[in-house]
Amino acid sequence: MFAYHDSLPILENIVNIDTKKKKLKYRSLRRGTKEADSVIGGFVHKIIDDLDDNQLIELENLLDIPDPDLMDIPTKDKPKYINGKLTLLSMLRQYQKQLLEQ
């Protein structure tokens, strides 16, 4: 028989993920420069709801990269930070290129 308390871990996980997403959105908008806030914040807000748990961890690591390195991604053939972050780096590179083309 199903008990109410059986669903609590699921609800707790949802709340934790929602809290993590809010923190990541905040971090993406408080980078230190207006340009980085706009570009990185816009990117994070665009993709965050489609990310799974592993990608959220990857995004968290990506946000640890200094602004100058993140902002240089579209101009470099090989990003400086690759291990474990290539998927989101590729997405960020594409997003930045689209912004430059506008």
mmCIF file of N, CA and C in Angstrom:
data_model
loop_
_atom_site.group_PDB
_atom_site.id
_atom_site.type_symbol
_atom_site.label_atom_id
_atom_site.label_comp_id
_atom_site.label_asym_id
_atom_site.label_seq_id
_atom_site.Cartn_x
_atom_site.Cartn_y
_atom_site.Cartn_z
ATOM 1 N N MET A 1 0.835 -1.173 0.000
ATOM 2 C CA MET A 1 0.000 0.000 0.000
ATOM 3 C C MET A 1 0.889 1.250 0.000
ATOM 4 N N PHE A 2 0.479 2.243 -0.741
ATOM 5 C CA PHE A 2 1.220 3.496 -0.875
ATOM 6 C C PHE A 2 0.968 4.399 0.322
ATOM 7 N N ALA A 3 2.032 4.901 0.889
ATOM 8 C CA ALA A 3 1.904 5.833 2.011
ATOM 9 C C ALA A 3 2.417 7.198 1.574
ATOM 10 N N TYR A 4 1.868 8.234 2.155
ATOM 11 C CA TYR A 4 2.240 9.603 1.812
ATOM 12 C C TYR A 4 3.741 9.833 1.964
ATOM 13 N N HIS A 5 4.309 9.311 3.035
ATOM 14 C CA HIS A 5 5.732 9.538 3.290
ATOM 15 C C HIS A 5 6.618 8.893 2.237
ATOM 16 N N ASP A 6 6.091 7.926 1.467
ATOM 17 C CA ASP A 6 6.872 7.307 0.399
ATOM 18 C C ASP A 6 7.201 8.306 -0.706
ATOM 19 N N SER A 7 6.371 9.315 -0.878
ATOM 20 C CA SER A 7 6.601 10.289 -1.942
ATOM 21 C C SER A 7 7.493 11.443 -1.492
ATOM 22 N N LEU A 8 7.808 11.536 -0.220
ATOM 23 C CA LEU A 8 8.616 12.647 0.281
ATOM 24 C C LEU A 8 10.012 12.724 -0.343
ATOM 25 N N PRO A 9 10.743 11.614 -0.509
ATOM 26 C CA PRO A 9 12.055 11.726 -1.155
ATOM 27 C C PRO A 9 11.958 12.287 -2.573
ATOM 28 N N ILE A 10 10.926 11.931 -3.298
ATOM 29 C CA ILE A 10 10.738 12.448 -4.653
ATOM 30 C C ILE A 10 10.507 13.951 -4.604
ATOM 31 N N LEU A 11 9.636 14.391 -3.714
ATOM 32 C CA LEU A 11 9.366 15.821 -3.572
ATOM 33 C C LEU A 11 10.616 16.572 -3.128
ATOM 34 N N GLU A 12 11.366 15.976 -2.229
ATOM 35 C CA GLU A 12 12.601 16.583 -1.740
ATOM 36 C C GLU A 12 13.594 16.763 -2.882
ATOM 37 N N ASN A 13 13.701 15.766 -3.746
ATOM 38 C CA ASN A 13 14.597 15.831 -4.893
ATOM 39 C C ASN A 13 14.170 16.935 -5.855
ATOM 40 N N ILE A 14 12.876 17.057 -6.106
ATOM 41 C CA ILE A 14 12.357 18.102 -6.988
ATOM 42 C C ILE A 14 12.676 19.474 -6.417
ATOM 43 N N VAL A 15 12.468 19.645 -5.126
ATOM 44 C CA VAL A 15 12.760 20.921 -4.468
ATOM 45 C C VAL A 15 14.256 21.227 -4.557
ATOM 46 N N ASN A 16 15.099 20.207 -4.333
ATOM 47 C CA ASN A 16 16.549 20.406 -4.414
ATOM 48 C C ASN A 16 16.984 20.811 -5.819
ATOM 49 N N ILE A 17 16.416 20.175 -6.834
ATOM 50 C CA ILE A 17 16.750 20.512 -8.218
ATOM 51 C C ILE A 17 16.287 21.928 -8.538
ATOM 52 N N ASP A 18 15.083 22.275 -8.104
ATOM 53 C CA ASP A 18 14.561 23.618 -8.342
ATOM 54 C C ASP A 18 15.439 24.668 -7.660
ATOM 55 N N THR A 19 15.852 24.396 -6.440
ATOM 56 C CA THR A 19 16.732 25.311 -5.710
ATOM 57 C C THR A 19 18.074 25.443 -6.421
ATOM 58 N N LYS A 20 18.619 24.322 -6.888
ATOM 59 C CA LYS A 20 19.895 24.339 -7.601
ATOM 60 C C LYS A 20 19.780 25.177 -8.876
ATOM 61 N N LYS A 21 18.670 25.022 -9.605
ATOM 62 C CA LYS A 21 18.470 25.800 -10.832
ATOM 63 C C LYS A 21 18.394 27.291 -10.523
ATOM 64 N N LYS A 22 17.710 27.649 -9.455
ATOM 65 C CA LYS A 22 17.616 29.065 -9.072
ATOM 66 C C LYS A 22 18.995 29.631 -8.742
ATOM 67 N N LYS A 23 19.797 28.858 -8.032
ATOM 68 C CA LYS A 23 21.146 29.309 -7.676
ATOM 69 C C LYS A 23 22.017 29.474 -8.925
ATOM 70 N N LEU A 24 21.895 28.527 -9.852
ATOM 71 C CA LEU A 24 22.682 28.612 -11.082
ATOM 72 C C LEU A 24 22.249 29.806 -11.930
ATOM 73 N N LYS A 25 20.954 30.062 -11.988
ATOM 74 C CA LYS A 25 20.469 31.246 -12.715
ATOM 75 C C LYS A 25 21.036 32.512 -12.091
ATOM 76 N N TYR A 26 21.013 32.573 -10.780
ATOM 77 C CA TYR A 26 21.540 33.744 -10.073
ATOM 78 C C TYR A 26 23.026 33.928 -10.372
ATOM 79 N N ARG A 27 23.786 32.843 -10.270
ATOM 80 C CA ARG A 27 25.231 32.912 -10.545
ATOM 81 C C ARG A 27 25.512 33.356 -11.975
ATOM 82 N N SER A 28 24.664 32.928 -12.903
ATOM 83 C CA SER A 28 24.888 33.273 -14.306
ATOM 84 C C SER A 28 24.627 34.746 -14.579
ATOM 85 N N LEU A 29 23.823 35.364 -13.747
ATOM 86 C CA LEU A 29 23.487 36.781 -13.935
ATOM 87 C C LEU A 29 24.364 37.708 -13.105
ATOM 88 N N ARG A 30 25.205 37.171 -12.264
ATOM 89 C CA ARG A 30 26.069 37.976 -11.396
ATOM 90 C C ARG A 30 27.527 37.608 -11.645
ATOM 91 N N ARG A 31 27.949 37.774 -12.880
ATOM 92 C CA ARG A 31 29.286 37.352 -13.285
ATOM 93 C C ARG A 31 30.364 38.369 -12.951
ATOM 94 N N GLY A 32 30.029 39.641 -13.037
ATOM 95 C CA GLY A 32 31.035 40.661 -12.765
ATOM 96 C C GLY A 32 31.121 41.717 -13.851
ATOM 97 N N THR A 33 30.756 41.347 -15.078
ATOM 98 C CA THR A 33 30.688 42.330 -16.154
ATOM 99 C C THR A 33 29.303 42.266 -16.778
ATOM 100 N N LYS A 34 28.838 43.400 -17.287
ATOM 101 C CA LYS A 34 27.499 43.430 -17.889
ATOM 102 C C LYS A 34 27.421 42.516 -19.105
ATOM 103 N N GLU A 35 28.491 42.489 -19.892
ATOM 104 C CA GLU A 35 28.498 41.650 -21.081
ATOM 105 C C GLU A 35 28.379 40.169 -20.699
ATOM 106 N N ALA A 36 29.169 39.737 -19.738
ATOM 107 C CA ALA A 36 29.116 38.338 -19.301
ATOM 108 C C ALA A 36 27.768 38.029 -18.659
ATOM 109 N N ASP A 37 27.251 38.960 -17.856
ATOM 110 C CA ASP A 37 25.930 38.760 -17.245
ATOM 111 C C ASP A 37 24.884 38.518 -18.327
ATOM 112 N N SER A 38 24.941 39.330 -19.367
ATOM 113 C CA SER A 38 23.949 39.243 -20.436
ATOM 114 C C SER A 38 24.096 37.955 -21.249
ATOM 115 N N VAL A 39 25.305 37.670 -21.691
ATOM 116 C CA VAL A 39 25.532 36.506 -22.554
ATOM 117 C C VAL A 39 25.359 35.204 -21.782
ATOM 118 N N ILE A 40 26.067 35.063 -20.696
ATOM 119 C CA ILE A 40 26.032 33.807 -19.939
ATOM 120 C C ILE A 40 24.681 33.633 -19.253
ATOM 121 N N GLY A 41 24.159 34.723 -18.698
ATOM 122 C CA GLY A 41 22.835 34.667 -18.075
ATOM 123 C C GLY A 41 21.758 34.295 -19.077
ATOM 124 N N GLY A 42 21.818 34.891 -20.270
ATOM 125 C CA GLY A 42 20.847 34.561 -21.321
ATOM 126 C C GLY A 42 20.939 33.109 -21.740
ATOM 127 N N PHE A 43 22.166 32.623 -21.871
ATOM 128 C CA PHE A 43 22.393 31.225 -22.235
ATOM 129 C C PHE A 43 21.807 30.285 -21.187
ATOM 130 N N VAL A 44 22.111 30.540 -19.923
ATOM 131 C CA VAL A 44 21.639 29.670 -18.839
ATOM 132 C C VAL A 44 20.114 29.682 -18.764
ATOM 133 N N HIS A 45 19.515 30.854 -18.858
ATOM 134 C CA HIS A 45 18.052 30.931 -18.796
ATOM 135 C C HIS A 45 17.402 30.196 -19.968
ATOM 136 N N LYS A 46 18.077 30.184 -21.116
ATOM 137 C CA LYS A 46 17.537 29.506 -22.294
ATOM 138 C C LYS A 46 17.559 27.983 -22.145
ATOM 139 N N ILE A 47 18.606 27.444 -21.530
ATOM 140 C CA ILE A 47 18.786 25.985 -21.540
ATOM 141 C C ILE A 47 18.467 25.270 -20.232
ATOM 142 N N ILE A 48 18.419 25.979 -19.125
ATOM 143 C CA ILE A 48 18.438 25.322 -17.809
ATOM 144 C C ILE A 48 17.271 24.363 -17.574
ATOM 145 N N ASP A 49 16.113 24.676 -18.090
ATOM 146 C CA ASP A 49 14.958 23.807 -17.844
ATOM 147 C C ASP A 49 15.041 22.489 -18.604
ATOM 148 N N ASP A 50 15.929 22.408 -19.599
ATOM 149 C CA ASP A 50 16.081 21.184 -20.384
ATOM 150 C C ASP A 50 17.239 20.305 -19.912
ATOM 151 N N LEU A 51 17.944 20.728 -18.870
ATOM 152 C CA LEU A 51 19.123 19.985 -18.413
ATOM 153 C C LEU A 51 18.765 18.887 -17.416
ATOM 154 N N ASP A 52 19.474 17.763 -17.525
ATOM 155 C CA ASP A 52 19.303 16.692 -16.541
ATOM 156 C C ASP A 52 20.265 16.935 -15.370
ATOM 157 N N ASP A 53 20.256 16.044 -14.395
ATOM 158 C CA ASP A 53 21.087 16.213 -13.193
ATOM 159 C C ASP A 53 22.574 16.336 -13.519
ATOM 160 N N ASN A 54 23.067 15.473 -14.414
ATOM 161 C CA ASN A 54 24.487 15.514 -14.771
ATOM 162 C C ASN A 54 24.848 16.819 -15.471
ATOM 163 N N GLN A 55 23.965 17.296 -16.324
ATOM 164 C CA GLN A 55 24.221 18.548 -17.017
ATOM 165 C C GLN A 55 24.166 19.738 -16.064
ATOM 166 N N LEU A 56 23.347 19.654 -15.020
ATOM 167 C CA LEU A 56 23.324 20.724 -14.017
ATOM 168 C C LEU A 56 24.664 20.800 -13.289
ATOM 169 N N ILE A 57 25.238 19.641 -13.012
ATOM 170 C CA ILE A 57 26.566 19.608 -12.393
ATOM 171 C C ILE A 57 27.594 20.191 -13.361
ATOM 172 N N GLU A 58 27.464 19.830 -14.620
ATOM 173 C CA GLU A 58 28.352 20.350 -15.653
ATOM 174 C C GLU A 58 28.222 21.877 -15.755
ATOM 175 N N LEU A 59 27.001 22.376 -15.685
ATOM 176 C CA LEU A 59 26.770 23.820 -15.729
ATOM 177 C C LEU A 59 27.389 24.506 -14.515
ATOM 178 N N GLU A 60 27.254 23.871 -13.377
ATOM 179 C CA GLU A 60 27.854 24.412 -12.154
ATOM 180 C C GLU A 60 29.372 24.558 -12.327
ATOM 181 N N ASN A 61 29.999 23.549 -12.909
ATOM 182 C CA ASN A 61 31.440 23.598 -13.173
ATOM 183 C C ASN A 61 31.773 24.651 -14.224
ATOM 184 N N LEU A 62 30.936 24.754 -15.230
ATOM 185 C CA LEU A 62 31.136 25.740 -16.286
ATOM 186 C C LEU A 62 31.121 27.160 -15.720
ATOM 187 N N LEU A 63 30.234 27.408 -14.775
ATOM 188 C CA LEU A 63 30.131 28.740 -14.184
ATOM 189 C C LEU A 63 31.327 29.079 -13.292
ATOM 190 N N ASP A 64 32.157 28.082 -12.992
ATOM 191 C CA ASP A 64 33.387 28.329 -12.235
ATOM 192 C C ASP A 64 34.509 28.877 -13.121
ATOM 193 N N ILE A 65 34.339 28.771 -14.432
ATOM 194 C CA ILE A 65 35.351 29.265 -15.365
ATOM 195 C C ILE A 65 35.331 30.796 -15.339
ATOM 196 N N PRO A 66 36.495 31.431 -15.293
ATOM 197 C CA PRO A 66 36.550 32.900 -15.284
ATOM 198 C C PRO A 66 35.895 33.509 -16.533
ATOM 199 N N ASP A 67 35.285 34.672 -16.355
ATOM 200 C CA ASP A 67 34.582 35.352 -17.445
ATOM 201 C C ASP A 67 35.411 35.515 -18.717
ATOM 202 N N PRO A 68 36.652 35.993 -18.624
ATOM 203 C CA PRO A 68 37.406 36.188 -19.871
ATOM 204 C C PRO A 68 37.525 34.903 -20.690
ATOM 205 N N ASP A 69 37.728 33.783 -20.015
ATOM 206 C CA ASP A 69 37.835 32.508 -20.729
ATOM 207 C C ASP A 69 36.495 32.099 -21.332
ATOM 208 N N LEU A 70 35.417 32.272 -20.592
ATOM 209 C CA LEU A 70 34.092 31.926 -21.114
ATOM 210 C C LEU A 70 33.717 32.812 -22.296
ATOM 211 N N MET A 71 34.039 34.082 -22.204
ATOM 212 C CA MET A 71 33.664 35.008 -23.265
ATOM 213 C C MET A 71 34.519 34.820 -24.518
ATOM 214 N N ASP A 72 35.694 34.201 -24.387
ATOM 215 C CA ASP A 72 36.572 33.947 -25.537
ATOM 216 C C ASP A 72 36.228 32.660 -26.278
ATOM 217 N N ILE A 73 35.330 31.887 -25.771
ATOM 218 C CA ILE A 73 35.027 30.577 -26.358
ATOM 219 C C ILE A 73 34.710 30.641 -27.852
ATOM 220 N N PRO A 74 33.888 31.593 -28.338
ATOM 221 C CA PRO A 74 33.580 31.561 -29.769
ATOM 222 C C PRO A 74 34.775 31.898 -30.660
ATOM 223 N N THR A 75 35.807 32.520 -30.110
ATOM 224 C CA THR A 75 36.946 32.920 -30.932
ATOM 225 C C THR A 75 38.080 31.903 -30.911
ATOM 226 N N LYS A 76 37.977 30.899 -30.078
ATOM 227 C CA LYS A 76 39.049 29.904 -29.966
ATOM 228 C C LYS A 76 38.633 28.596 -30.624
ATOM 229 N N ASP A 77 39.604 27.947 -31.260
ATOM 230 C CA ASP A 77 39.324 26.645 -31.853
ATOM 231 C C ASP A 77 39.126 25.584 -30.783
ATOM 232 N N LYS A 78 39.970 25.628 -29.758
ATOM 233 C CA LYS A 78 39.868 24.656 -28.672
ATOM 234 C C LYS A 78 39.717 25.414 -27.363
ATOM 235 N N PRO A 79 38.583 25.285 -26.713
ATOM 236 C CA PRO A 79 38.411 25.959 -25.428
ATOM 237 C C PRO A 79 39.443 25.472 -24.415
ATOM 238 N N LYS A 80 39.827 26.349 -23.532
ATOM 239 C CA LYS A 80 40.814 26.043 -22.497
ATOM 240 C C LYS A 80 40.327 24.935 -21.560
ATOM 241 N N TYR A 81 39.063 24.966 -21.206
ATOM 242 C CA TYR A 81 38.500 24.007 -20.257
ATOM 243 C C TYR A 81 37.664 22.992 -21.026
ATOM 244 N N ILE A 82 38.118 21.762 -21.051
ATOM 245 C CA ILE A 82 37.389 20.759 -21.818
ATOM 246 C C ILE A 82 36.869 19.620 -20.953
ATOM 247 N N ASN A 83 37.648 19.119 -20.016
ATOM 248 C CA ASN A 83 37.276 17.878 -19.320
ATOM 249 C C ASN A 83 35.912 17.966 -18.649
ATOM 250 N N GLY A 84 34.991 17.201 -19.217
ATOM 251 C CA GLY A 84 33.649 17.100 -18.655
ATOM 252 C C GLY A 84 32.719 18.233 -19.024
ATOM 253 N N LYS A 85 33.216 19.238 -19.736
ATOM 254 C CA LYS A 85 32.387 20.412 -19.973
ATOM 255 C C LYS A 85 32.125 20.658 -21.453
ATOM 256 N N LEU A 86 32.569 19.760 -22.289
ATOM 257 C CA LEU A 86 32.490 19.977 -23.730
ATOM 258 C C LEU A 86 31.062 20.160 -24.221
ATOM 259 N N THR A 87 30.138 19.401 -23.719
ATOM 260 C CA THR A 87 28.764 19.502 -24.194
ATOM 261 C C THR A 87 28.214 20.904 -23.994
ATOM 262 N N LEU A 88 28.275 21.408 -22.786
ATOM 263 C CA LEU A 88 27.753 22.746 -22.526
ATOM 264 C C LEU A 88 28.638 23.823 -23.137
ATOM 265 N N LEU A 89 29.938 23.591 -23.209
ATOM 266 C CA LEU A 89 30.808 24.553 -23.878
ATOM 267 C C LEU A 89 30.430 24.676 -25.345
ATOM 268 N N SER A 90 30.138 23.547 -25.975
ATOM 269 C CA SER A 90 29.711 23.577 -27.376
ATOM 270 C C SER A 90 28.409 24.347 -27.529
ATOM 271 N N MET A 91 27.490 24.122 -26.607
ATOM 272 C CA MET A 91 26.210 24.837 -26.647
ATOM 273 C C MET A 91 26.423 26.334 -26.424
ATOM 274 N N LEU A 92 27.305 26.684 -25.490
ATOM 275 C CA LEU A 92 27.600 28.091 -25.226
ATOM 276 C C LEU A 92 28.265 28.723 -26.439
ATOM 277 N N ARG A 93 29.172 28.001 -27.062
ATOM 278 C CA ARG A 93 29.843 28.506 -28.269
ATOM 279 C C ARG A 93 28.810 28.813 -29.356
ATOM 280 N N GLN A 94 27.896 27.898 -29.569
ATOM 281 C CA GLN A 94 26.852 28.096 -30.580
ATOM 282 C C GLN A 94 25.977 29.300 -30.223
ATOM 283 N N TYR A 95 25.597 29.413 -28.965
ATOM 284 C CA TYR A 95 24.762 30.526 -28.500
ATOM 285 C C TYR A 95 25.475 31.861 -28.725
ATOM 286 N N GLN A 96 26.757 31.930 -28.385
ATOM 287 C CA GLN A 96 27.514 33.168 -28.560
ATOM 288 C C GLN A 96 27.664 33.524 -30.035
ATOM 289 N N LYS A 97 27.875 32.537 -30.879
ATOM 290 C CA LYS A 97 27.988 32.798 -32.318
ATOM 291 C C LYS A 97 26.677 33.347 -32.866
ATOM 292 N N GLN A 98 25.547 32.798 -32.400
ATOM 293 C CA GLN A 98 24.243 33.303 -32.839
ATOM 294 C C GLN A 98 24.064 34.754 -32.419
ATOM 295 N N LEU A 99 24.494 35.093 -31.217
ATOM 296 C CA LEU A 99 24.389 36.480 -30.749
ATOM 297 C C LEU A 99 25.243 37.410 -31.606
ATOM 298 N N LEU A 100 26.425 36.957 -31.988
ATOM 299 C CA LEU A 100 27.320 37.781 -32.798
ATOM 300 C C LEU A 100 26.776 38.002 -34.205
ATOM 301 N N GLU A 101 26.011 37.038 -34.707
ATOM 302 C CA GLU A 101 25.455 37.145 -36.056
ATOM 303 C C GLU A 101 24.252 38.075 -36.130
ATOM 304 N N GLN A 102 23.653 38.380 -34.994
ATOM 305 C CA GLN A 102 22.455 39.229 -34.998
ATOM 306 C C GLN A 102 22.791 40.662 -35.276
#
